[in-house]
Amino acid sequence: MKYKESLPRDVRELCTAHVRGYERRLEELSRKREAVYGSGRPEKAAEELEALNKSGDSRSVRAVETALLLACHGIRSRTVCEHLRRGLVRNLCNRRLWPYERLNLPGIGKKEFYRRKQDFLVALAEELGYL
C-alpha cells in the first residue's frame, strides 16, 4: 500500500472485528486445549488439537498475533513494544474510550502510533487474505 492510502472500509471493519474478538477467542482456545489435554485420551488428543489448530478462531488469533509482531518492527525495547501492542488492541476495541492521549505510550508519538496502527491493519488484512 502507498503512503497515506487507507484500507477499504469493509476490510477495515472486518479487521477491527477480528481484533475485538481476539481476547475472547484466545481464552476460548485455551479452555478447549485444556479440555483436550485433560480428557485422558491421548490417541484422540492429537486429532482434536489438529482440528483446533485449523479452526477459524485459531487462524484469527494467529493472524492478530502476527500482525501485532509486525507492528512492533524496529522497536528494541520490549516494554515499549508491549505497551504498543496493548494500546493498539485497546484503541481498536474502543477508540473513543482509548484514544492515543489516554494510552500513555512512552517513546511513541501520536503520528507514529497512528502510522503503526495503519500498518497493523494492513498486515492483518494481508494475513487474513482480505488483500
Short mmCIF file of C-alpha atoms in Angstrom, two decimals:
data_model
loop_
_atom_site.label_atom_id
_atom_site.label_comp_id
_atom_site.label_asym_id
_atom_site.label_seq_id
_atom_site.Cartn_x
_atom_site.Cartn_y
_atom_site.Cartn_z
CA MET A 1 0.00 0.00 0.00
CA LYS A 2 1.16 3.51 -0.72
CA TYR A 3 1.81 6.08 1.94
CA LYS A 4 -1.44 7.67 3.14
CA GLU A 5 -3.57 5.11 1.28
CA SER A 6 -6.23 3.67 3.54
CA LEU A 7 -7.86 0.27 3.57
CA PRO A 8 -11.30 -0.16 2.07
CA ARG A 9 -13.96 0.42 4.70
CA ASP A 10 -15.31 -3.14 4.67
CA VAL A 11 -11.84 -4.64 5.07
CA ARG A 12 -11.04 -2.22 7.90
CA GLU A 13 -14.25 -3.18 9.72
CA LEU A 14 -13.54 -6.91 9.28
CA CYS A 15 -10.03 -6.49 10.67
CA THR A 16 -11.36 -4.44 13.59
CA ALA A 17 -13.88 -7.20 14.34
CA HIS A 18 -11.06 -9.75 14.45
CA VAL A 19 -9.18 -7.56 16.95
CA ARG A 20 -12.29 -7.02 19.08
CA GLY A 21 -12.83 -10.77 19.34
CA TYR A 22 -9.15 -11.53 19.95
CA GLU A 23 -9.26 -11.77 23.77
CA ARG A 24 -12.43 -13.89 23.75
CA ARG A 25 -11.08 -16.23 21.10
CA LEU A 26 -7.77 -16.57 22.93
CA GLU A 27 -9.50 -17.57 26.17
CA GLU A 28 -11.83 -19.95 24.35
CA LEU A 29 -8.94 -21.69 22.57
CA SER A 30 -7.06 -22.00 25.84
CA ARG A 31 -10.10 -23.54 27.51
CA LYS A 32 -10.58 -26.00 24.64
CA ARG A 33 -6.90 -27.01 24.72
CA GLU A 34 -7.11 -27.64 28.47
CA ALA A 35 -10.18 -29.82 27.89
CA VAL A 36 -8.32 -31.83 25.24
CA TYR A 37 -5.27 -32.30 27.49
CA GLY A 38 -7.42 -33.27 30.46
CA SER A 39 -9.62 -35.71 28.56
CA GLY A 40 -7.35 -38.69 29.25
CA ARG A 41 -7.48 -39.94 25.64
CA PRO A 42 -4.01 -39.45 24.19
CA GLU A 43 -4.90 -41.21 20.93
CA LYS A 44 -7.63 -38.68 20.13
CA ALA A 45 -5.86 -35.69 21.65
CA ALA A 46 -3.57 -35.24 18.62
CA GLU A 47 -6.52 -35.29 16.22
CA GLU A 48 -8.54 -32.86 18.33
CA LEU A 49 -5.59 -30.49 18.67
CA GLU A 50 -5.01 -30.62 14.91
CA ALA A 51 -8.67 -29.78 14.29
CA LEU A 52 -8.48 -26.99 16.87
CA ASN A 53 -5.38 -25.51 15.22
CA LYS A 54 -7.14 -25.50 11.82
CA SER A 55 -10.27 -23.77 13.16
CA GLY A 56 -11.25 -20.26 12.16
CA ASP A 57 -10.76 -18.93 15.69
CA SER A 58 -7.22 -20.26 15.81
CA ARG A 59 -6.46 -18.73 12.41
CA SER A 60 -7.83 -15.39 13.56
CA VAL A 61 -5.77 -15.40 16.78
CA ARG A 62 -2.59 -16.29 14.90
CA ALA A 63 -3.22 -13.54 12.34
CA VAL A 64 -3.73 -10.89 15.04
CA GLU A 65 -0.60 -12.01 16.91
CA THR A 66 1.49 -11.99 13.72
CA ALA A 67 0.24 -8.52 12.77
CA LEU A 68 0.98 -7.26 16.30
CA LEU A 69 4.55 -8.53 16.00
CA LEU A 70 4.91 -6.76 12.66
CA ALA A 71 3.56 -3.53 14.17
CA CYS A 72 6.42 -3.60 16.69
CA HIS A 73 9.07 -4.00 13.99
CA GLY A 74 12.02 -1.75 14.71
CA ILE A 75 11.28 -1.18 18.39
CA ARG A 76 14.10 -2.51 20.53
CA SER A 77 12.54 -2.11 23.97
CA ARG A 78 10.29 -4.99 24.99
CA THR A 79 8.28 -2.83 27.37
CA VAL A 80 7.60 -0.18 24.71
CA CYS A 81 6.60 -2.93 22.28
CA GLU A 82 4.25 -4.49 24.86
CA HIS A 83 2.69 -1.09 25.61
CA LEU A 84 2.22 -0.51 21.89
CA ARG A 85 0.58 -3.92 21.38
CA ARG A 86 -1.79 -3.36 24.29
CA GLY A 87 -2.50 0.17 23.08
CA LEU A 88 -3.31 -0.97 19.54
CA VAL A 89 -5.75 -3.60 20.78
CA ARG A 90 -7.42 -1.19 23.20
CA ASN A 91 -7.69 1.57 20.60
CA LEU A 92 -9.19 -0.75 18.01
CA CYS A 93 -11.66 -2.21 20.51
CA ASN A 94 -12.90 1.22 21.59
CA ARG A 95 -11.23 4.23 20.02
CA ARG A 96 -13.34 6.76 21.91
CA LEU A 97 -12.56 5.28 25.29
CA TRP A 98 -8.90 4.67 24.42
CA PRO A 99 -7.58 7.50 22.20
CA TYR A 100 -3.83 7.96 21.84
CA GLU A 101 -3.72 10.58 24.56
CA ARG A 102 -5.11 8.16 27.15
CA LEU A 103 -2.90 5.18 26.26
CA ASN A 104 0.28 6.63 27.83
CA LEU A 105 2.73 5.15 25.35
CA PRO A 106 6.33 6.02 26.30
CA GLY A 107 8.57 6.83 23.37
CA ILE A 108 5.84 6.68 20.71
CA GLY A 109 4.42 9.89 19.30
CA LYS A 110 0.89 10.39 18.06
CA LYS A 111 1.81 10.28 14.35
CA GLU A 112 3.91 7.16 14.82
CA PHE A 113 1.13 5.42 16.77
CA TYR A 114 -1.45 6.01 14.07
CA ARG A 115 1.04 5.03 11.35
CA ARG A 116 1.76 1.79 13.18
CA LYS A 117 -1.98 1.24 13.66
CA GLN A 118 -2.49 1.55 9.89
CA ASP A 119 0.45 -0.80 9.26
CA PHE A 120 -1.04 -3.26 11.75
CA LEU A 121 -4.40 -3.23 9.98
CA VAL A 122 -2.77 -3.71 6.58
CA ALA A 123 -0.66 -6.61 7.91
CA LEU A 124 -3.75 -8.17 9.49
CA ALA A 125 -5.75 -7.83 6.27
CA GLU A 126 -2.94 -9.47 4.31
CA GLU A 127 -2.57 -12.23 6.92
CA LEU A 128 -6.29 -13.00 6.76
CA GLY A 129 -6.32 -12.90 2.96
CA TYR A 130 -8.54 -9.83 2.54
CA LEU A 131 -5.97 -8.04 0.36
#
